[in-house]
């Protein structure tokens, strides 16, 4: 039967297998519209020795499927055709029978898409009457160049039988490594744990469109994702670890990331790049935004680099031993590791005045700004022979032909500029009972000798009226308070 419009069942049965037992070809319901069943209607392929009927979604565009209750579509196969998108408006159940002939299957053909929303495709075990028992014969097949879209908080598949878009109770689940995977949740999501074939942990295109909100973990990876096509950020971040890492293969594009502190589209954790492409690692941290690190083109397509942004005080890693290097950032630093290969590359670090490290720019003197290197014991080397871009508000500094990798930090060749170690908060002064209460705080105090308070009656000539020795210098927040007991009358600064 070819149905060009919708099929809606309000009661009764539609039998998909009321044919002779000698028939080996399934009956087909080719549907171009939406499919909807109430809780009192049924589509079934009857007879234990008759091949299942098949519902084929054929619309060039999106059509929907709704099953009013479990068991309304039983012993039936499903197929999404090329060019069709089938959107779930409810859970859907594949029935597991005593033989493969009657057990349900769901297949997505090349260029077909299933949009699962927050729902699941379950495997229903007839003998036990439950949807959380491992099936024997049901199957799900996501073919090469097809796609799955999930808004489920557990992602594509979870160990629990009824969690995730595709239930682990389904007997055979085929996730092709040449298929496309999209996460478009409105809640925090996990990726799910599933095996792709023929290449494990690989997808063609990966799209992140998680709109839960800024400063959240977005989509958390529970396994490695190797992207062979295009990685697209529409909204939200990917949260990764060194084990559950996002890997970008050779010649793969990363689209949509915002390489700035105000970004809501980046990798919150490590990211690995394989190949001989110049690459901007879109790394960041929650509530800190994106702070990319760049490499020039490696020599070989087999070269592998891994990068991660660390929100913290680089000075706490160890002392400075490089001659001429005065300080390193107390705001952030980067791990950049060469995992495979021997290529030397140019390394560029970035900064942004929107950084939450400081109320004002923490880069003030570009000629004396450098890329500093940590050797595991001390900050032993630096360079800026690749020059700088931008200004104090936003830019990059480059060290050419780097061959030794490990943590890198922004550094300064002079102590009086690029105040990378001081991150003032709560900086204010106000009058009370004829005195002036002066307050300030350093969110991560380190490398500070003293603070000086200066005072002016004209806003031009300032005189020192107090100096306070730093109390902690351990990288933690430290707050200070001082009273100016004898200020002049009128406006003072």
Short mmCIF file of C-alpha atoms in Angstrom, two decimals:
data_model
loop_
_atom_site.label_atom_id
_atom_site.label_comp_id
_atom_site.label_asym_id
_atom_site.label_seq_id
_atom_site.Cartn_x
_atom_site.Cartn_y
_atom_site.Cartn_z
CA UNK A 1 0.00 0.00 0.00
CA UNK A 2 1.30 3.47 -0.89
CA UNK A 3 -0.12 6.22 1.35
CA UNK A 4 0.65 9.73 0.19
CA UNK A 5 -0.88 11.38 3.27
CA UNK A 6 -1.10 10.50 6.97
CA UNK A 7 -2.11 7.20 8.54
CA UNK A 8 -4.06 7.62 11.80
CA UNK A 9 -5.51 4.66 13.72
CA UNK A 10 -8.11 5.31 16.41
CA UNK A 11 -9.10 1.68 17.04
CA UNK A 12 -9.00 -1.86 15.67
CA UNK A 13 -6.22 -3.76 13.90
CA UNK A 14 -4.20 -3.29 10.76
CA UNK A 15 -2.69 -6.72 10.01
CA UNK A 16 0.60 -6.45 8.10
CA UNK A 17 1.06 -10.22 7.53
CA UNK A 18 -2.23 -11.79 6.58
CA UNK A 19 -0.80 -13.68 3.63
CA UNK A 20 -0.01 -17.27 2.76
CA UNK A 21 2.72 -18.89 4.83
CA UNK A 22 4.61 -19.66 1.60
CA UNK A 23 5.20 -15.95 0.95
CA UNK A 24 8.81 -14.95 1.60
CA UNK A 25 8.46 -11.26 0.71
CA UNK A 26 7.05 -8.94 3.37
CA UNK A 27 4.04 -6.77 2.75
CA UNK A 28 4.96 -3.07 2.69
CA UNK A 29 3.17 0.03 3.89
CA UNK A 30 4.96 2.88 2.11
CA UNK A 31 4.04 6.02 4.03
CA UNK A 32 4.77 9.58 2.91
CA UNK A 33 2.88 11.22 5.79
CA UNK A 34 2.74 10.90 9.57
CA UNK A 35 1.93 7.70 11.48
CA UNK A 36 -0.18 7.95 14.63
CA UNK A 37 -1.79 5.24 16.77
CA UNK A 38 -3.95 5.66 19.86
CA UNK A 39 -3.60 3.38 22.86
CA UNK A 40 -6.57 1.32 21.61
CA UNK A 41 -5.37 0.67 18.04
CA UNK A 42 -2.85 -1.86 16.76
CA UNK A 43 -0.61 -2.56 13.80
CA UNK A 44 0.52 -6.18 13.89
CA UNK A 45 2.08 -8.82 11.69
CA UNK A 46 0.10 -11.89 12.79
CA UNK A 47 1.00 -15.56 12.53
CA UNK A 48 4.18 -17.04 13.96
CA UNK A 49 5.21 -18.56 10.62
CA UNK A 50 4.56 -15.46 8.48
CA UNK A 51 7.25 -12.95 7.57
CA UNK A 52 6.84 -9.52 9.19
CA UNK A 53 5.26 -6.64 7.37
CA UNK A 54 7.36 -3.50 6.89
CA UNK A 55 6.49 0.17 7.39
CA UNK A 56 8.62 2.36 5.12
CA UNK A 57 8.92 6.11 5.73
CA UNK A 58 9.27 7.68 2.29
CA UNK A 59 8.66 11.42 2.56
CA UNK A 60 11.31 13.73 1.11
CA UNK A 61 11.51 15.75 4.34
CA UNK A 62 10.24 15.19 7.88
CA UNK A 63 7.41 12.91 8.96
CA UNK A 64 6.46 11.85 12.47
CA UNK A 65 5.63 8.58 14.23
CA UNK A 66 3.58 8.26 17.43
CA UNK A 67 2.73 5.04 19.28
CA UNK A 68 0.08 5.65 21.96
CA UNK A 69 1.31 2.83 24.21
CA UNK A 70 3.75 -0.06 24.18
CA UNK A 71 2.54 -2.91 22.00
CA UNK A 72 0.47 -0.86 19.56
CA UNK A 73 2.90 -1.81 16.76
CA UNK A 74 3.95 -5.44 17.15
CA UNK A 75 6.03 -7.87 15.07
CA UNK A 76 6.64 -5.22 12.44
CA UNK A 77 9.78 -3.91 10.70
CA UNK A 78 10.59 -0.26 9.99
CA UNK A 79 12.69 1.44 7.33
CA UNK A 80 13.63 5.10 6.80
CA UNK A 81 14.32 5.78 3.12
CA UNK A 82 17.00 8.00 1.63
CA UNK A 83 16.00 11.67 1.85
CA UNK A 84 13.50 11.01 4.64
CA UNK A 85 13.63 12.21 8.25
CA UNK A 86 11.49 10.27 10.71
CA UNK A 87 10.83 12.20 13.92
CA UNK A 88 9.76 10.31 17.05
CA UNK A 89 6.89 11.80 19.04
CA UNK A 90 6.84 8.86 21.47
CA UNK A 91 8.78 5.75 22.37
CA UNK A 92 8.66 2.97 19.77
CA UNK A 93 8.96 -0.77 20.43
CA UNK A 94 10.49 -3.62 18.44
CA UNK A 95 8.97 -6.97 19.43
CA UNK A 96 11.24 -9.95 20.05
CA UNK A 97 9.65 -13.28 19.11
CA UNK A 98 10.81 -16.88 19.40
CA UNK A 99 12.46 -16.67 15.97
CA UNK A 100 14.12 -14.08 13.76
CA UNK A 101 11.30 -14.25 11.20
CA UNK A 102 8.84 -12.46 13.47
CA UNK A 103 11.16 -10.23 15.51
CA UNK A 104 11.17 -6.52 14.69
CA UNK A 105 13.92 -4.53 12.98
CA UNK A 106 14.52 -0.81 12.37
CA UNK A 107 16.79 0.24 9.49
CA UNK A 108 17.90 3.72 8.44
CA UNK A 109 19.10 3.76 4.84
CA UNK A 110 21.88 5.95 3.48
CA UNK A 111 20.83 9.64 3.53
CA UNK A 112 17.94 8.81 5.85
CA UNK A 113 17.65 10.39 9.32
CA UNK A 114 15.90 9.48 12.57
CA UNK A 115 15.21 12.37 14.93
CA UNK A 116 14.68 10.70 18.29
CA UNK A 117 13.85 13.83 20.32
CA UNK A 118 13.97 12.67 23.96
CA UNK A 119 12.36 9.31 23.16
CA UNK A 120 13.74 5.79 22.75
CA UNK A 121 13.56 2.83 20.42
CA UNK A 122 13.00 -0.11 22.78
CA UNK A 123 13.29 -3.84 22.42
CA UNK A 124 10.25 -5.62 23.89
CA UNK A 125 10.80 -9.16 25.16
CA UNK A 126 7.52 -11.00 24.54
CA UNK A 127 8.17 -13.99 26.80
CA UNK A 128 8.74 -11.79 29.86
CA UNK A 129 6.46 -8.97 28.77
CA UNK A 130 9.15 -6.40 29.57
CA UNK A 131 11.10 -3.72 27.69
CA UNK A 132 14.24 -4.05 29.81
CA UNK A 133 15.21 -7.63 29.03
CA UNK A 134 17.88 -8.39 26.43
CA UNK A 135 16.27 -9.51 23.19
CA UNK A 136 17.36 -12.44 21.05
CA UNK A 137 16.47 -11.35 17.50
CA UNK A 138 15.49 -7.65 17.27
CA UNK A 139 17.86 -5.36 15.37
CA UNK A 140 18.68 -1.71 14.67
CA UNK A 141 20.85 -0.64 11.71
CA UNK A 142 22.16 2.89 11.15
CA UNK A 143 23.80 2.74 7.74
CA UNK A 144 26.72 4.73 6.32
CA UNK A 145 25.75 8.33 5.40
CA UNK A 146 22.57 8.08 7.45
CA UNK A 147 22.01 10.13 10.59
CA UNK A 148 20.65 10.05 14.13
CA UNK A 149 19.58 13.13 16.12
CA UNK A 150 19.13 12.78 19.87
CA UNK A 151 17.89 15.12 22.58
CA UNK A 152 17.96 12.29 25.12
CA UNK A 153 19.95 13.14 28.27
CA UNK A 154 21.67 9.75 28.02
CA UNK A 155 22.63 10.23 24.38
CA UNK A 156 22.64 7.53 21.73
CA UNK A 157 22.83 4.51 24.02
CA UNK A 158 23.43 3.81 27.70
CA UNK A 159 24.16 0.59 29.54
CA UNK A 160 20.71 0.70 31.10
CA UNK A 161 18.18 -0.99 28.82
CA UNK A 162 15.68 1.85 28.76
CA UNK A 163 18.13 4.75 28.79
CA UNK A 164 19.33 6.51 25.67
CA UNK A 165 17.80 6.79 22.21
CA UNK A 166 18.55 3.20 21.22
CA UNK A 167 17.87 0.66 23.95
CA UNK A 168 20.65 -1.79 24.79
CA UNK A 169 17.92 -4.44 25.07
CA UNK A 170 17.74 -4.60 21.25
CA UNK A 171 19.66 -7.75 20.29
CA UNK A 172 21.78 -6.36 17.43
CA UNK A 173 22.64 -2.66 17.18
CA UNK A 174 24.72 -1.44 14.23
CA UNK A 175 26.06 2.11 14.39
CA UNK A 176 28.02 2.78 11.21
CA UNK A 177 31.22 4.80 11.56
CA UNK A 178 30.27 6.57 8.34
CA UNK A 179 27.00 7.88 9.81
CA UNK A 180 26.26 11.34 11.23
CA UNK A 181 25.50 11.97 14.90
CA UNK A 182 23.77 15.09 16.27
CA UNK A 183 23.16 16.08 19.92
CA UNK A 184 20.43 18.72 20.21
CA UNK A 185 19.25 18.48 23.80
CA UNK A 186 17.72 21.20 25.95
CA UNK A 187 19.14 19.50 29.07
CA UNK A 188 22.68 18.40 29.89
CA UNK A 189 23.53 15.36 27.79
CA UNK A 190 25.91 12.42 27.85
CA UNK A 191 27.13 11.02 24.57
CA UNK A 192 26.21 7.44 25.41
CA UNK A 193 28.41 4.38 25.00
CA UNK A 194 28.09 2.53 21.70
CA UNK A 195 30.31 0.66 19.26
CA UNK A 196 30.69 1.99 15.72
CA UNK A 197 31.65 -0.23 12.78
CA UNK A 198 33.69 -0.85 10.75
CA UNK A 199 35.90 1.71 12.59
CA UNK A 200 35.43 1.83 16.35
CA UNK A 201 34.73 5.19 18.03
CA UNK A 202 34.55 7.00 14.68
CA UNK A 203 31.76 9.07 13.13
CA UNK A 204 31.48 10.91 9.85
CA UNK A 205 29.96 14.22 10.99
CA UNK A 206 29.41 15.28 14.62
CA UNK A 207 27.08 18.19 15.45
CA UNK A 208 26.64 19.78 18.88
CA UNK A 209 23.46 21.82 19.33
CA UNK A 210 22.86 21.63 23.08
CA UNK A 211 20.93 24.72 24.18
CA UNK A 212 20.73 24.08 27.93
CA UNK A 213 22.63 27.27 28.68
CA UNK A 214 25.97 29.02 29.03
CA UNK A 215 28.61 27.90 31.55
CA UNK A 216 27.39 24.29 31.55
CA UNK A 217 29.01 21.03 30.51
CA UNK A 218 26.83 20.69 27.39
CA UNK A 219 27.50 17.22 25.95
CA UNK A 220 29.81 15.04 28.06
CA UNK A 221 31.70 12.36 26.14
CA UNK A 222 31.60 8.85 27.60
CA UNK A 223 33.91 7.41 24.95
CA UNK A 224 36.34 8.71 22.36
CA UNK A 225 34.80 10.40 19.32
CA UNK A 226 36.96 10.43 16.17
CA UNK A 227 35.47 12.79 13.57
CA UNK A 228 36.28 11.96 9.93
CA UNK A 229 34.01 14.49 8.19
CA UNK A 230 32.98 17.80 9.81
CA UNK A 231 32.64 18.74 13.49
CA UNK A 232 30.04 21.50 13.88
CA UNK A 233 29.22 23.54 16.97
CA UNK A 234 25.79 25.17 16.73
CA UNK A 235 25.32 25.64 20.48
CA UNK A 236 26.92 24.32 23.64
CA UNK A 237 30.26 22.79 24.56
CA UNK A 238 31.77 19.31 24.48
CA UNK A 239 33.17 18.14 27.83
CA UNK A 240 35.98 15.62 27.41
CA UNK A 241 38.75 13.76 29.26
CA UNK A 242 42.03 12.21 28.10
CA UNK A 243 40.20 8.88 27.86
CA UNK A 244 36.91 10.16 26.47
CA UNK A 245 38.48 12.60 24.05
CA UNK A 246 37.36 14.40 20.90
CA UNK A 247 39.75 13.51 18.06
CA UNK A 248 39.82 15.48 14.82
CA UNK A 249 41.24 13.48 11.92
CA UNK A 250 43.27 14.74 8.95
CA UNK A 251 41.58 17.34 6.70
CA UNK A 252 38.54 17.57 9.02
CA UNK A 253 36.93 20.98 9.51
CA UNK A 254 35.78 22.30 12.87
CA UNK A 255 33.01 24.82 12.28
CA UNK A 256 31.07 27.22 14.50
CA UNK A 257 33.43 27.55 17.47
CA UNK A 258 33.85 31.00 19.03
CA UNK A 259 37.54 31.45 19.75
CA UNK A 260 37.06 34.04 22.48
CA UNK A 261 36.39 34.42 26.19
CA UNK A 262 32.69 35.02 25.63
CA UNK A 263 32.33 31.77 23.72
CA UNK A 264 29.68 29.16 24.49
CA UNK A 265 30.97 26.79 21.78
CA UNK A 266 34.27 25.05 22.50
CA UNK A 267 35.83 21.92 24.02
CA UNK A 268 35.79 21.88 27.82
CA UNK A 269 38.71 19.51 28.22
CA UNK A 270 41.36 17.99 25.93
CA UNK A 271 41.09 17.68 22.15
CA UNK A 272 43.38 15.68 19.86
CA UNK A 273 44.35 16.54 16.25
CA UNK A 274 45.74 13.99 13.80
CA UNK A 275 47.20 15.06 10.46
CA UNK A 276 49.30 17.72 8.75
CA UNK A 277 46.82 20.61 8.96
CA UNK A 278 47.46 23.89 10.78
CA UNK A 279 44.96 23.85 13.60
CA UNK A 280 43.27 26.09 16.14
CA UNK A 281 42.48 23.99 19.21
CA UNK A 282 39.12 25.41 20.47
CA UNK A 283 39.87 24.69 24.13
CA UNK A 284 38.30 26.39 27.11
CA UNK A 285 36.90 25.96 30.58
CA UNK A 286 33.42 26.47 32.00
CA UNK A 287 32.95 30.06 33.27
CA UNK A 288 36.26 30.98 31.62
CA UNK A 289 35.30 30.76 27.96
CA UNK A 290 37.43 29.64 25.04
CA UNK A 291 41.14 30.36 24.93
CA UNK A 292 42.53 28.68 21.82
CA UNK A 293 46.06 27.50 21.24
CA UNK A 294 47.30 27.27 17.65
CA UNK A 295 49.86 25.15 15.84
CA UNK A 296 51.25 25.53 12.33
CA UNK A 297 51.21 22.68 9.82
CA UNK A 298 52.99 19.52 11.03
CA UNK A 299 55.11 17.54 8.57
CA UNK A 300 53.15 14.27 8.36
CA UNK A 301 49.51 13.18 8.18
CA UNK A 302 50.20 10.72 11.00
CA UNK A 303 51.35 13.39 13.48
CA UNK A 304 49.20 13.70 16.60
CA UNK A 305 48.92 16.63 19.00
CA UNK A 306 46.72 17.03 22.09
CA UNK A 307 45.83 20.32 23.77
CA UNK A 308 43.94 21.42 26.87
CA UNK A 309 43.40 24.75 28.64
CA UNK A 310 44.04 24.82 32.40
CA UNK A 311 42.38 27.56 34.41
CA UNK A 312 44.97 28.21 37.09
CA UNK A 313 48.23 29.76 38.14
CA UNK A 314 51.13 28.72 35.89
CA UNK A 315 53.61 29.97 38.49
CA UNK A 316 52.56 27.22 40.89
CA UNK A 317 53.95 24.57 38.53
CA UNK A 318 57.51 25.57 39.37
CA UNK A 319 60.09 28.36 39.45
CA UNK A 320 61.31 30.48 36.54
CA UNK A 321 64.85 29.57 35.47
CA UNK A 322 64.96 31.00 31.93
CA UNK A 323 67.24 34.06 31.81
CA UNK A 324 65.24 37.17 30.99
CA UNK A 325 61.81 35.69 31.79
CA UNK A 326 60.28 37.67 34.66
CA UNK A 327 56.85 36.17 35.13
CA UNK A 328 54.23 33.76 33.81
CA UNK A 329 50.46 33.95 33.88
CA UNK A 330 48.57 33.40 37.09
CA UNK A 331 45.42 33.15 35.01
CA UNK A 332 45.77 30.15 32.72
CA UNK A 333 48.15 27.85 30.87
CA UNK A 334 47.95 25.16 28.22
CA UNK A 335 49.03 21.58 27.86
CA UNK A 336 50.23 20.92 24.32
CA UNK A 337 51.60 17.42 23.84
CA UNK A 338 53.02 15.84 20.69
CA UNK A 339 51.76 12.27 20.94
CA UNK A 340 53.00 10.88 17.62
CA UNK A 341 55.68 12.16 15.24
CA UNK A 342 58.70 14.43 15.42
CA UNK A 343 57.43 17.60 13.73
CA UNK A 344 58.38 21.04 14.96
CA UNK A 345 55.56 23.57 14.78
CA UNK A 346 54.92 27.23 15.52
CA UNK A 347 52.92 27.62 18.75
CA UNK A 348 50.58 30.59 19.28
CA UNK A 349 48.87 31.45 22.57
CA UNK A 350 45.85 33.74 22.82
CA UNK A 351 44.47 36.23 25.31
CA UNK A 352 41.27 38.21 25.70
CA UNK A 353 40.31 41.24 27.74
CA UNK A 354 36.99 39.52 28.43
CA UNK A 355 38.81 37.00 30.59
CA UNK A 356 37.35 36.58 34.09
CA UNK A 357 40.94 36.62 35.41
CA UNK A 358 40.90 40.38 35.73
CA UNK A 359 38.68 43.41 35.47
CA UNK A 360 41.16 45.01 33.08
CA UNK A 361 43.45 43.73 30.35
CA UNK A 362 46.14 41.44 31.68
CA UNK A 363 48.35 42.02 28.62
CA UNK A 364 49.74 45.57 28.45
CA UNK A 365 53.07 45.37 26.60
CA UNK A 366 53.05 43.25 23.43
CA UNK A 367 56.80 43.53 22.56
CA UNK A 368 57.71 42.02 25.94
CA UNK A 369 55.07 39.28 25.79
CA UNK A 370 56.34 35.74 25.12
CA UNK A 371 55.33 32.09 24.96
CA UNK A 372 56.90 30.46 28.02
CA UNK A 373 57.72 26.72 28.25
CA UNK A 374 57.69 24.47 31.33
CA UNK A 375 60.00 21.44 31.28
CA UNK A 376 58.36 19.53 34.11
CA UNK A 377 60.54 21.19 36.73
CA UNK A 378 60.84 24.88 35.85
CA UNK A 379 59.93 27.53 33.29
CA UNK A 380 63.11 27.05 31.31
CA UNK A 381 62.60 28.63 27.86
CA UNK A 382 60.52 31.11 25.91
CA UNK A 383 60.12 32.76 22.54
CA UNK A 384 58.13 35.31 20.55
CA UNK A 385 59.98 35.28 17.23
CA UNK A 386 56.68 34.70 15.43
CA UNK A 387 55.44 38.10 16.61
CA UNK A 388 52.12 39.22 18.02
CA UNK A 389 48.70 40.04 16.64
CA UNK A 390 45.96 42.25 18.01
CA UNK A 391 46.29 44.50 21.05
CA UNK A 392 45.85 44.43 24.81
CA UNK A 393 42.18 43.58 24.39
CA UNK A 394 42.65 40.49 22.23
CA UNK A 395 45.45 38.84 20.31
CA UNK A 396 48.08 36.12 19.96
CA UNK A 397 51.82 35.69 20.48
CA UNK A 398 53.82 33.07 18.52
CA UNK A 399 56.99 31.10 19.16
CA UNK A 400 58.32 29.56 15.94
CA UNK A 401 59.78 26.10 15.37
CA UNK A 402 58.97 24.59 18.75
CA UNK A 403 60.22 21.02 19.15
CA UNK A 404 59.76 20.40 22.88
CA UNK A 405 56.24 20.21 24.25
CA UNK A 406 54.55 20.28 27.64
CA UNK A 407 52.78 23.17 29.43
CA UNK A 408 52.96 26.63 27.83
CA UNK A 409 52.00 29.96 29.37
CA UNK A 410 51.92 33.61 28.48
CA UNK A 411 55.03 35.22 29.94
CA UNK A 412 56.57 38.66 30.33
CA UNK A 413 60.19 39.79 29.90
CA UNK A 414 59.74 42.76 32.25
CA UNK A 415 58.19 42.84 35.69
CA UNK A 416 56.48 46.21 35.38
CA UNK A 417 54.23 45.38 32.41
CA UNK A 418 51.99 42.51 31.35
CA UNK A 419 50.76 42.18 34.97
CA UNK A 420 49.86 38.56 34.48
CA UNK A 421 50.14 37.64 38.16
CA UNK A 422 47.71 40.18 39.60
CA UNK A 423 43.99 39.57 39.17
CA UNK A 424 42.21 42.25 41.18
CA UNK A 425 38.65 41.82 42.40
CA UNK A 426 36.56 43.92 44.77
CA UNK A 427 38.71 47.00 44.10
CA UNK A 428 36.89 49.96 45.65
CA UNK A 429 37.13 53.01 47.89
CA UNK A 430 34.27 54.82 49.65
CA UNK A 431 33.78 57.41 52.40
CA UNK A 432 32.50 56.49 55.84
CA UNK A 433 32.40 58.81 58.88
CA UNK A 434 34.96 61.16 57.40
CA UNK A 435 37.42 58.40 56.54
CA UNK A 436 37.99 56.41 53.33
CA UNK A 437 37.63 52.65 53.37
CA UNK A 438 39.93 51.08 50.73
CA UNK A 439 39.36 47.43 49.77
CA UNK A 440 40.98 45.14 47.25
CA UNK A 441 41.44 41.45 46.61
CA UNK A 442 43.68 39.26 44.48
CA UNK A 443 41.83 36.17 43.27
CA UNK A 444 45.01 34.07 43.02
CA UNK A 445 47.83 35.77 44.88
CA UNK A 446 51.35 34.71 43.92
CA UNK A 447 54.64 36.47 43.28
CA UNK A 448 53.50 39.69 45.00
CA UNK A 449 55.83 41.58 47.34
CA UNK A 450 53.70 44.56 48.39
CA UNK A 451 50.61 46.54 47.50
CA UNK A 452 50.86 50.35 47.45
CA UNK A 453 47.94 52.71 48.03
CA UNK A 454 48.41 56.16 46.45
CA UNK A 455 46.25 59.24 46.91
CA UNK A 456 45.60 62.46 44.98
CA UNK A 457 43.53 65.60 45.32
CA UNK A 458 43.70 66.53 41.63
CA UNK A 459 43.77 63.13 39.85
CA UNK A 460 47.22 63.87 38.39
CA UNK A 461 49.83 63.81 41.15
CA UNK A 462 49.62 60.76 43.40
CA UNK A 463 51.48 60.20 46.67
CA UNK A 464 51.99 56.93 48.49
CA UNK A 465 50.05 56.76 51.75
CA UNK A 466 50.23 53.04 52.55
CA UNK A 467 52.08 49.86 51.61
CA UNK A 468 50.92 46.41 52.65
CA UNK A 469 52.99 43.24 52.48
CA UNK A 470 51.34 40.35 50.66
CA UNK A 471 49.99 37.79 53.13
CA UNK A 472 49.66 34.46 51.30
CA UNK A 473 51.31 34.17 47.87
CA UNK A 474 49.98 30.60 47.64
CA UNK A 475 47.75 31.02 44.59
CA UNK A 476 44.59 31.45 46.67
CA UNK A 477 42.26 34.42 46.96
CA UNK A 478 43.48 37.06 49.41
CA UNK A 479 41.46 40.12 50.51
CA UNK A 480 42.73 43.38 52.01
CA UNK A 481 41.22 46.35 53.87
CA UNK A 482 42.85 49.64 54.85
CA UNK A 483 41.37 52.88 56.28
CA UNK A 484 42.61 56.34 55.21
CA UNK A 485 41.97 58.22 58.45
CA UNK A 486 42.93 61.76 57.34
CA UNK A 487 41.73 62.42 53.82
CA UNK A 488 41.45 65.97 52.46
CA UNK A 489 38.07 67.60 52.13
CA UNK A 490 36.36 67.60 48.73
CA UNK A 491 36.92 65.25 45.82
CA UNK A 492 39.85 62.87 46.29
CA UNK A 493 41.31 60.08 44.19
#
